[in-house]
PDB file of C-alpha atoms in Angstrom:
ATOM      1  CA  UNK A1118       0.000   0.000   0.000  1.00  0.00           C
ATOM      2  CA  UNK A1119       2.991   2.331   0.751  1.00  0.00           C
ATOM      3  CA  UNK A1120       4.417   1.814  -2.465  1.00  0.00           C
ATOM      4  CA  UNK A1121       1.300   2.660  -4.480  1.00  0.00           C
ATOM      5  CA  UNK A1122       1.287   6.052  -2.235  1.00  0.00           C
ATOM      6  CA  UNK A1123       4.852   6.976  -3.371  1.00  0.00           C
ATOM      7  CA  UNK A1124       4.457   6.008  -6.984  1.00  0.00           C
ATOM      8  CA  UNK A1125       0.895   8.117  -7.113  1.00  0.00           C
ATOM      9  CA  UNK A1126       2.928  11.058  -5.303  1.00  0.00           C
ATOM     10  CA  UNK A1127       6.124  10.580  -7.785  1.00  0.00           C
ATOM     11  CA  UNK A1128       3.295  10.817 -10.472  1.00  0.00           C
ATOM     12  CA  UNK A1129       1.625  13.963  -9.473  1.00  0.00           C
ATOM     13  CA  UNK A1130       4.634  15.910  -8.591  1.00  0.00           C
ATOM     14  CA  UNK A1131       6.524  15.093 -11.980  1.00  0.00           C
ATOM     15  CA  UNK A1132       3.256  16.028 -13.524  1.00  0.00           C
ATOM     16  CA  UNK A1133       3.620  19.475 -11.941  1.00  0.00           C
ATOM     17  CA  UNK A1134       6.979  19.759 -12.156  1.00  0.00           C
ATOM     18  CA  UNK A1135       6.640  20.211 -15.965  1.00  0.00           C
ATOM     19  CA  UNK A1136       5.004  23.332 -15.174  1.00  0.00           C
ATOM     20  CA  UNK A1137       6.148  25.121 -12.122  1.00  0.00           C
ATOM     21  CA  UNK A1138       9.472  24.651  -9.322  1.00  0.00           C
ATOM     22  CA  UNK A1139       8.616  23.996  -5.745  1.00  0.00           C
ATOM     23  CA  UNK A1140      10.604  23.212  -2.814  1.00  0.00           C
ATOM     24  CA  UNK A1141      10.603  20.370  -1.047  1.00  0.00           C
ATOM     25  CA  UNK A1142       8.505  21.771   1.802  1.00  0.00           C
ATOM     26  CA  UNK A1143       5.474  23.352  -1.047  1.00  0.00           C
ATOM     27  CA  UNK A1144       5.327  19.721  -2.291  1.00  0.00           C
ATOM     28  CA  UNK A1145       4.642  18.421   0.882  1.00  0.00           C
ATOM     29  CA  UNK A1146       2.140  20.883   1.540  1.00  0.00           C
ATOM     30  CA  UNK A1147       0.130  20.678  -1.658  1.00  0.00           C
ATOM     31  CA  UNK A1148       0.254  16.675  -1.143  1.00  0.00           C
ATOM     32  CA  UNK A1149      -1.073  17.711   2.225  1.00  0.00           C
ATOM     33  CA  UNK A1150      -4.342  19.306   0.569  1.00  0.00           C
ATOM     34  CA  UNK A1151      -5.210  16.145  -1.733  1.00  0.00           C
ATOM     35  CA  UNK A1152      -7.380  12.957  -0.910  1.00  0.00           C
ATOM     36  CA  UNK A1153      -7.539   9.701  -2.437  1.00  0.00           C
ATOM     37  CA  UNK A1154     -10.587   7.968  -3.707  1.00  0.00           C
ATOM     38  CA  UNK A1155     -10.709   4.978  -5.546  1.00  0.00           C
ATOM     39  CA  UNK A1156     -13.756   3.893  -8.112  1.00  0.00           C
ATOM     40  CA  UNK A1157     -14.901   1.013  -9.212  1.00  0.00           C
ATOM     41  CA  UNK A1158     -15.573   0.492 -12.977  1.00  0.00           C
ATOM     42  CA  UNK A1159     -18.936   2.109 -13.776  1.00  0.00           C
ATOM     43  CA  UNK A1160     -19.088   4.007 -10.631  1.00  0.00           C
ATOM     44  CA  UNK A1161     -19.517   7.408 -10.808  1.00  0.00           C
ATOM     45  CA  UNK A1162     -17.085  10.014 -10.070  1.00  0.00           C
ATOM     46  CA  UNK A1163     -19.994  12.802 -10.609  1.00  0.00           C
ATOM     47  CA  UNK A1164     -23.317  13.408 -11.550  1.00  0.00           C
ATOM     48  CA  UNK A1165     -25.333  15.717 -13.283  1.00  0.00           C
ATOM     49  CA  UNK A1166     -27.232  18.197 -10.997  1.00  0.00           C
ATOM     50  CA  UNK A1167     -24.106  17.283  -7.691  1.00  0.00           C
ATOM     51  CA  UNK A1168     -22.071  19.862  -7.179  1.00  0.00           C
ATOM     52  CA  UNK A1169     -18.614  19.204  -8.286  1.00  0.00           C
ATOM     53  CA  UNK A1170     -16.572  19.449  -5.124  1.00  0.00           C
ATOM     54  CA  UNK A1171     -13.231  18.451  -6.603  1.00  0.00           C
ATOM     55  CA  UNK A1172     -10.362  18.608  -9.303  1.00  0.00           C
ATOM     56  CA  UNK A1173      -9.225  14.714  -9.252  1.00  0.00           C
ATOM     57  CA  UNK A1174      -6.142  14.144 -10.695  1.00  0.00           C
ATOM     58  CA  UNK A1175      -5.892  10.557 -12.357  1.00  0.00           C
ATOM     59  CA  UNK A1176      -3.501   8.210 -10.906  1.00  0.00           C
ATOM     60  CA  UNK A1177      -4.558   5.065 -12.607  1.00  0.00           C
ATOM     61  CA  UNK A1178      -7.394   3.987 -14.654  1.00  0.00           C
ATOM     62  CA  UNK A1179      -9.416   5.795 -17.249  1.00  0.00           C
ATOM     63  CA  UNK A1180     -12.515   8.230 -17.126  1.00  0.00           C
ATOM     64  CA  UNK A1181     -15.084   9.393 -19.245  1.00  0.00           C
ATOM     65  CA  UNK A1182     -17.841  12.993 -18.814  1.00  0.00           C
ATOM     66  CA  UNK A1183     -21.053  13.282 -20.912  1.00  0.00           C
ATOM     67  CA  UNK A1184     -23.822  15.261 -21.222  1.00  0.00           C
ATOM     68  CA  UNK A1185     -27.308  13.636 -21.668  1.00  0.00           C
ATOM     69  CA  UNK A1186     -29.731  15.428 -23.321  1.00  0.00           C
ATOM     70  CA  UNK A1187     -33.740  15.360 -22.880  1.00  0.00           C
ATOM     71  CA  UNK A1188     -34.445  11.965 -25.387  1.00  0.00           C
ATOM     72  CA  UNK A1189     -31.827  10.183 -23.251  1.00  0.00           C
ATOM     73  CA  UNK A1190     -29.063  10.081 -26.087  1.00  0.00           C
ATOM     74  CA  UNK A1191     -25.123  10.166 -24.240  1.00  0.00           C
ATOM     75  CA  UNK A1192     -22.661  12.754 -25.777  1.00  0.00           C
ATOM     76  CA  UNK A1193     -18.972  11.936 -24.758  1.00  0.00           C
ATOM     77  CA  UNK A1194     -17.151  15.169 -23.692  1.00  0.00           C
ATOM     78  CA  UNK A1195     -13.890  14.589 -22.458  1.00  0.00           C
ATOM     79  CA  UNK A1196     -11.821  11.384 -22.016  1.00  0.00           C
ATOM     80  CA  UNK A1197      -9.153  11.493 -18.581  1.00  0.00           C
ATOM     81  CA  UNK A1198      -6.265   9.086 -18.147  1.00  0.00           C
ATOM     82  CA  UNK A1199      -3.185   8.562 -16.274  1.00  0.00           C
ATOM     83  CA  UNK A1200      -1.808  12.264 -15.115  1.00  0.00           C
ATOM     84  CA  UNK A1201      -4.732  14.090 -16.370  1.00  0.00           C
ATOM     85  CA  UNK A1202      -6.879  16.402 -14.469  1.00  0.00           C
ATOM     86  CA  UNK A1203     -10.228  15.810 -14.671  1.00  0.00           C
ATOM     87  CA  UNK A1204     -13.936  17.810 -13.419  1.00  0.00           C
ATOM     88  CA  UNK A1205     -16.946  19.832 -14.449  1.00  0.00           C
ATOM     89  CA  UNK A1206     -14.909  23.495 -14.093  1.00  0.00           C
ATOM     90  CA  UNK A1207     -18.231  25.810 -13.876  1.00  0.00           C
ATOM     91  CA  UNK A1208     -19.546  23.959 -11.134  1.00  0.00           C
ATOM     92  CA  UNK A1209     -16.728  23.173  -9.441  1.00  0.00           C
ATOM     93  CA  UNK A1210     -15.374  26.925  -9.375  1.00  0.00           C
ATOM     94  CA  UNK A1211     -19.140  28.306  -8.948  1.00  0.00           C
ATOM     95  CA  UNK A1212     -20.059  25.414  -6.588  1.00  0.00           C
ATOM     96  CA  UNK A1213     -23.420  24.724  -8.363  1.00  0.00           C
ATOM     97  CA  UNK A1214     -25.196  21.982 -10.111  1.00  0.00           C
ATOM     98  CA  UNK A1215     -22.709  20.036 -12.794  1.00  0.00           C
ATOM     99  CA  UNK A1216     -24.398  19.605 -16.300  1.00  0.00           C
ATOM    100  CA  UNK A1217     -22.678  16.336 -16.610  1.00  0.00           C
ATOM    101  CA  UNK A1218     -21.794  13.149 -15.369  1.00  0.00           C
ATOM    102  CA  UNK A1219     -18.080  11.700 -14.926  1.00  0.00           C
ATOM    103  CA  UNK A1220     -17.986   7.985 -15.105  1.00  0.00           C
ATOM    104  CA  UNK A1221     -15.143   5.450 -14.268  1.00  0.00           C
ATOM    105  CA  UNK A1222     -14.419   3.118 -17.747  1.00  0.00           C
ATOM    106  CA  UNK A1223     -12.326   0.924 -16.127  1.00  0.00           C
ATOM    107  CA  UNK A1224     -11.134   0.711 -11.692  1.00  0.00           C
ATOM    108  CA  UNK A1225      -9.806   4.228 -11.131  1.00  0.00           C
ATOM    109  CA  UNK A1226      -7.631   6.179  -8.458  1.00  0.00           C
ATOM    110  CA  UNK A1227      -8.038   9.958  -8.156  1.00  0.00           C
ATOM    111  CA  UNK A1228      -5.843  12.410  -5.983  1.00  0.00           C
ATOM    112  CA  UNK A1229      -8.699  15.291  -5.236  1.00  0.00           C
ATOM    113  CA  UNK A1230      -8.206  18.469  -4.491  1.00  0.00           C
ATOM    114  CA  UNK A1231     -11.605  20.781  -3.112  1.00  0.00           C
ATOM    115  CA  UNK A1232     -12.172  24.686  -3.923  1.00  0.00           C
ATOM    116  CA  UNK A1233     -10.891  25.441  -0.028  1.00  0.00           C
ATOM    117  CA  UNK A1234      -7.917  23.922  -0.086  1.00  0.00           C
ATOM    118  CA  UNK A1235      -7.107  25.383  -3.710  1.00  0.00           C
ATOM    119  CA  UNK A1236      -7.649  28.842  -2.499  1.00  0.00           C
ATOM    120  CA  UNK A1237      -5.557  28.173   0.193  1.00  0.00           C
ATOM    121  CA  UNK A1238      -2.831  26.428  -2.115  1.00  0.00           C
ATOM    122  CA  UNK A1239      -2.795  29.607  -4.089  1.00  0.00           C
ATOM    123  CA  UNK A1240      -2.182  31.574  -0.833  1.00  0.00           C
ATOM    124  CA  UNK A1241       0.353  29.121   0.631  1.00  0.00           C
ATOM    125  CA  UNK A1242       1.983  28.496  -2.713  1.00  0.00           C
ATOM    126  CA  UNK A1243       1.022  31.467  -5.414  1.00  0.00           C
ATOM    127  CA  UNK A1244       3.058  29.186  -8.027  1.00  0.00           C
ATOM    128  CA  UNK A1245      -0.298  27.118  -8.082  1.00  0.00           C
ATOM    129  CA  UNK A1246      -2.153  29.996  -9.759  1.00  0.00           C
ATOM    130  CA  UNK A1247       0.515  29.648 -12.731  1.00  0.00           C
ATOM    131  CA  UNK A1248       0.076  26.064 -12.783  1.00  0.00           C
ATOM    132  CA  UNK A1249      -3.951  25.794 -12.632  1.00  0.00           C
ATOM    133  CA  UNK A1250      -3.874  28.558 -15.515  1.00  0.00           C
ATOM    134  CA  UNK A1251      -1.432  26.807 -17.817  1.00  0.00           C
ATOM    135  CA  UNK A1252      -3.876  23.612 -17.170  1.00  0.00           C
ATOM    136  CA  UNK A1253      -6.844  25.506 -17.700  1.00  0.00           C
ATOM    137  CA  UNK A1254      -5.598  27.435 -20.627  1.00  0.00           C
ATOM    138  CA  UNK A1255      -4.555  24.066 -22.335  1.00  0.00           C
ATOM    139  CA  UNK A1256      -7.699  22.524 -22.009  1.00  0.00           C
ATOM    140  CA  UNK A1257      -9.313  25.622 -23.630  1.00  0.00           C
ATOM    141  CA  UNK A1258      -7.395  24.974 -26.638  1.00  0.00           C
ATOM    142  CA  UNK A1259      -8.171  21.504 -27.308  1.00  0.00           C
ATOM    143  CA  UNK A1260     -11.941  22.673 -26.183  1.00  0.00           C
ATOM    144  CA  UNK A1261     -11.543  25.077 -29.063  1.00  0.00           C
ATOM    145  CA  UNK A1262      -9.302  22.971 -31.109  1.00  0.00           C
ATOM    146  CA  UNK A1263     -12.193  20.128 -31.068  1.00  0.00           C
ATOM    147  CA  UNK A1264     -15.262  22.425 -32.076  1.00  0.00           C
ATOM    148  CA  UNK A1265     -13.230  23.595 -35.080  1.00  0.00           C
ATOM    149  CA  UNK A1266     -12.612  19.886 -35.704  1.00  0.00           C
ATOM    150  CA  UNK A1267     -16.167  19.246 -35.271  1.00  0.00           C
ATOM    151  CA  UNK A1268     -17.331  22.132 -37.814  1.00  0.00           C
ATOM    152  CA  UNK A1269     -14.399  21.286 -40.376  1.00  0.00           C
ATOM    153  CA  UNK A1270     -13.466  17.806 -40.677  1.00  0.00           C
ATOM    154  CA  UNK A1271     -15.354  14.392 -41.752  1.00  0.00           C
ATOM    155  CA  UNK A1272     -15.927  11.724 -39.698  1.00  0.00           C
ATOM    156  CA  UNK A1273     -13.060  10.569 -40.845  1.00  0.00           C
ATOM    157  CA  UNK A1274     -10.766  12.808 -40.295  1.00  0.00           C
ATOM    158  CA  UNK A1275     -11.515  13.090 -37.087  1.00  0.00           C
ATOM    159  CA  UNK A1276     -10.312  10.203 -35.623  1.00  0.00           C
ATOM    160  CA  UNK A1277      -6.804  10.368 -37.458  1.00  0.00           C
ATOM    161  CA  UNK A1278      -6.926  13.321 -35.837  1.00  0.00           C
ATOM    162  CA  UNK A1279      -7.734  11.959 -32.359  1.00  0.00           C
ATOM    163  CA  UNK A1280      -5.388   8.664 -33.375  1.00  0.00           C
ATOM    164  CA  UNK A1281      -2.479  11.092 -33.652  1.00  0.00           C
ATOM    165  CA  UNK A1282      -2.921  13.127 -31.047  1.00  0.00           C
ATOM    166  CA  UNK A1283      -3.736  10.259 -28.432  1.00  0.00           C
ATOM    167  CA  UNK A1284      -2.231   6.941 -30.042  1.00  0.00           C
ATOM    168  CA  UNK A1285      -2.917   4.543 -27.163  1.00  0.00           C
ATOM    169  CA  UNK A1286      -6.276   5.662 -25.848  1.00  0.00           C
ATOM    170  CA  UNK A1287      -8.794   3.777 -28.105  1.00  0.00           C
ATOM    171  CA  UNK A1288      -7.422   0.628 -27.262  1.00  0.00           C
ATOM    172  CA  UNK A1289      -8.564   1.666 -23.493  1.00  0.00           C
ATOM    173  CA  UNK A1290     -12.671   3.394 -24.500  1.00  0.00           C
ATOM    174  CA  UNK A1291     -15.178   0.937 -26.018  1.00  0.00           C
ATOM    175  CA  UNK A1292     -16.157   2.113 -29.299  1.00  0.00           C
ATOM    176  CA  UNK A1293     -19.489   3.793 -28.710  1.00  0.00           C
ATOM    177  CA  UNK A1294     -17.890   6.099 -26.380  1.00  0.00           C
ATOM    178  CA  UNK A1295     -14.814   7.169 -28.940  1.00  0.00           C
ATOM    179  CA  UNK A1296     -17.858   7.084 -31.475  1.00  0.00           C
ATOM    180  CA  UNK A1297     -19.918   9.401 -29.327  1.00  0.00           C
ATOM    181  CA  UNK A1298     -16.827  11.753 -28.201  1.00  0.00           C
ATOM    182  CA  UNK A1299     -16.001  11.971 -32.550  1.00  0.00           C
ATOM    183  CA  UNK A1300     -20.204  12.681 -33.380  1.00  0.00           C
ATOM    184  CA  UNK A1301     -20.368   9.765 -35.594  1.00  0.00           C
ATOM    185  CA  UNK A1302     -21.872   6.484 -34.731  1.00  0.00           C
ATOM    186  CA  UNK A1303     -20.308   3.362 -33.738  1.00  0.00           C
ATOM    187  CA  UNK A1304     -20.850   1.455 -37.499  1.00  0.00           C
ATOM    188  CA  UNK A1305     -19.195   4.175 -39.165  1.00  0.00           C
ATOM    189  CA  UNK A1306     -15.931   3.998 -36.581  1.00  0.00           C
ATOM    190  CA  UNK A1307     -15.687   0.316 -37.108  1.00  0.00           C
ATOM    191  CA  UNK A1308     -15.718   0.651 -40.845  1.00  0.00           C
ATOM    192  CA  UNK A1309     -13.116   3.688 -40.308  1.00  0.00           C
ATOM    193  CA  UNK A1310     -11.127   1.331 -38.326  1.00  0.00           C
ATOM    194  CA  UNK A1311     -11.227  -1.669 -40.914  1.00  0.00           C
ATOM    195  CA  UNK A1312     -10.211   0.636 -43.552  1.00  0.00           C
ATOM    196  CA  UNK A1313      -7.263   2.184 -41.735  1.00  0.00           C
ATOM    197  CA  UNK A1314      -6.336  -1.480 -41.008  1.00  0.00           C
ATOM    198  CA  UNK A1315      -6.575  -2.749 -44.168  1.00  0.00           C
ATOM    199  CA  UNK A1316      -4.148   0.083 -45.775  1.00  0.00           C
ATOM    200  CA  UNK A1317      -1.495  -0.843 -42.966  1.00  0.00           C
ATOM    201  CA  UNK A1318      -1.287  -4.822 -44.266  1.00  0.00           C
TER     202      UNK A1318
END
C-alpha cells in the first residue's frame, strides 16, 4: 500500500513539475491538501445536478464525462487518463449543479483536491495559480481545437486526428464512447477502423 502512495505522489509531482518549481517543503504541503478515492468500474465520479466538489487528478485507470440530453441520447465530452486532471470546471469553481456526469471506464484512483484547499494552495503556494492557468488554458485549446474539428473535418478525419494526437487511448474506451466523443456512430468507426487497417497490411 505504501508503495502505491509513493508512486501516485512521484506521479503527481513530476506532472507538476513540468510546469512550475517547488521546494521540497510546497510539495509536501500541496500533497497535504489532496485525498484519495478509488472507483470502481462504472461508478460514478460525478453526476449531473451534484455539485462538483473536486479537481481529481488521475492516478490510474481511465474516465469518461457526458452530457445527456432530454431523449436520453449520451454525448462523450472529455476522455481522462493517467496524469490528467479531470472535473466539471463551472460547477466546481461556482459550486453549483454540474451539467454532466463523470464515469469510471475501467477501476480508477483519483488524488482530489476541493475549492478550499485550492484557495488556500494559491495563498500558501502562489506558483499554483501559474500552474492551474497553464492547465486551464490548455484545455481551452483543445476545447476550441475540437469544435473547429467538429465544424471542419469528416468523420473521418476526425479520428486520425484523435489517433495522432492520443495513439494509445482507443485501445482503453469501447467504441461507442470514442464514437460518441467523434459525433459519428459506432458502425461508421468500425468501418473507419477496418479501412485504416486494411491500408497498414
Amino acid at each position: 500500500m505504501q508503495e502505491q502512495v509513493d508512486t501516485a505522489r512521484q506521479k503527481i509531482l513530476a506532472q507538476v513539475d513540468r510546469y512550475i518549481t517547488l521546494t521540497t517543503a510546497e510539495q509536501e504541503y500541496f500533497l497535504s491538501c489532496l485525498q484519495v478515492k478509488k472507483l470502481r468500474r462504472r461508478q460514478y465520479l460525478l453526476q449531473a445536478r451534484e455539485i462538483c466538489r473536486y479537481e481529481s487528478f488521475v492516478v490510474e485507470g481511465c474516465l469518461r464525462s457526458f452530457y445527456v440530453d432530454d431523449n436520453g441520447d449520451e454525448h462523450t465530452l472529455h476522455f481522462a487518463i493517467e496524469d490528467w486532471w479531470i472535473s466539471d470546471l463551472g460547477s466546481y469553481l461556482r459550486q453549483q449543479p454540474a451539467a454532466v456526469h463523470i464515469e469510471a471506464l475501467s477501476p480508477v484512483t483519483v488524488w482530489q483536491l476541493d475549492l478550499p484547499a485550492l484557495e488556500q494552495l494559491y495563498r500558501e503556494v502562489p506558483a499554483f495559480e501559474k500552474y492551474f492557468r497553464i492547465l486551464h488554458q490548455n484545455a481551452y485549446i483543445a476545447q476550441n481545437e475540437r469544435i473547429l474539428h467538429n465544424i471542419s473535418m469528416t468523420g473521418a478525419q476526425r479520428y486520425e486526428a484523435f489517433l495522432k494526437k492520443y495513439p494509445a487511448l482507443p485501445q482503453r474506451i469501447p467504441q461507442k464512447y470514442l464514437a460518441s466523443y467523434l459525433g459519428i456512430t459506432p458502425v461508421f468507426l468500425s468501418q473507419i477502423r477496418s479501412k485504416n487497417t486494411g491500408k497498414e497490411e
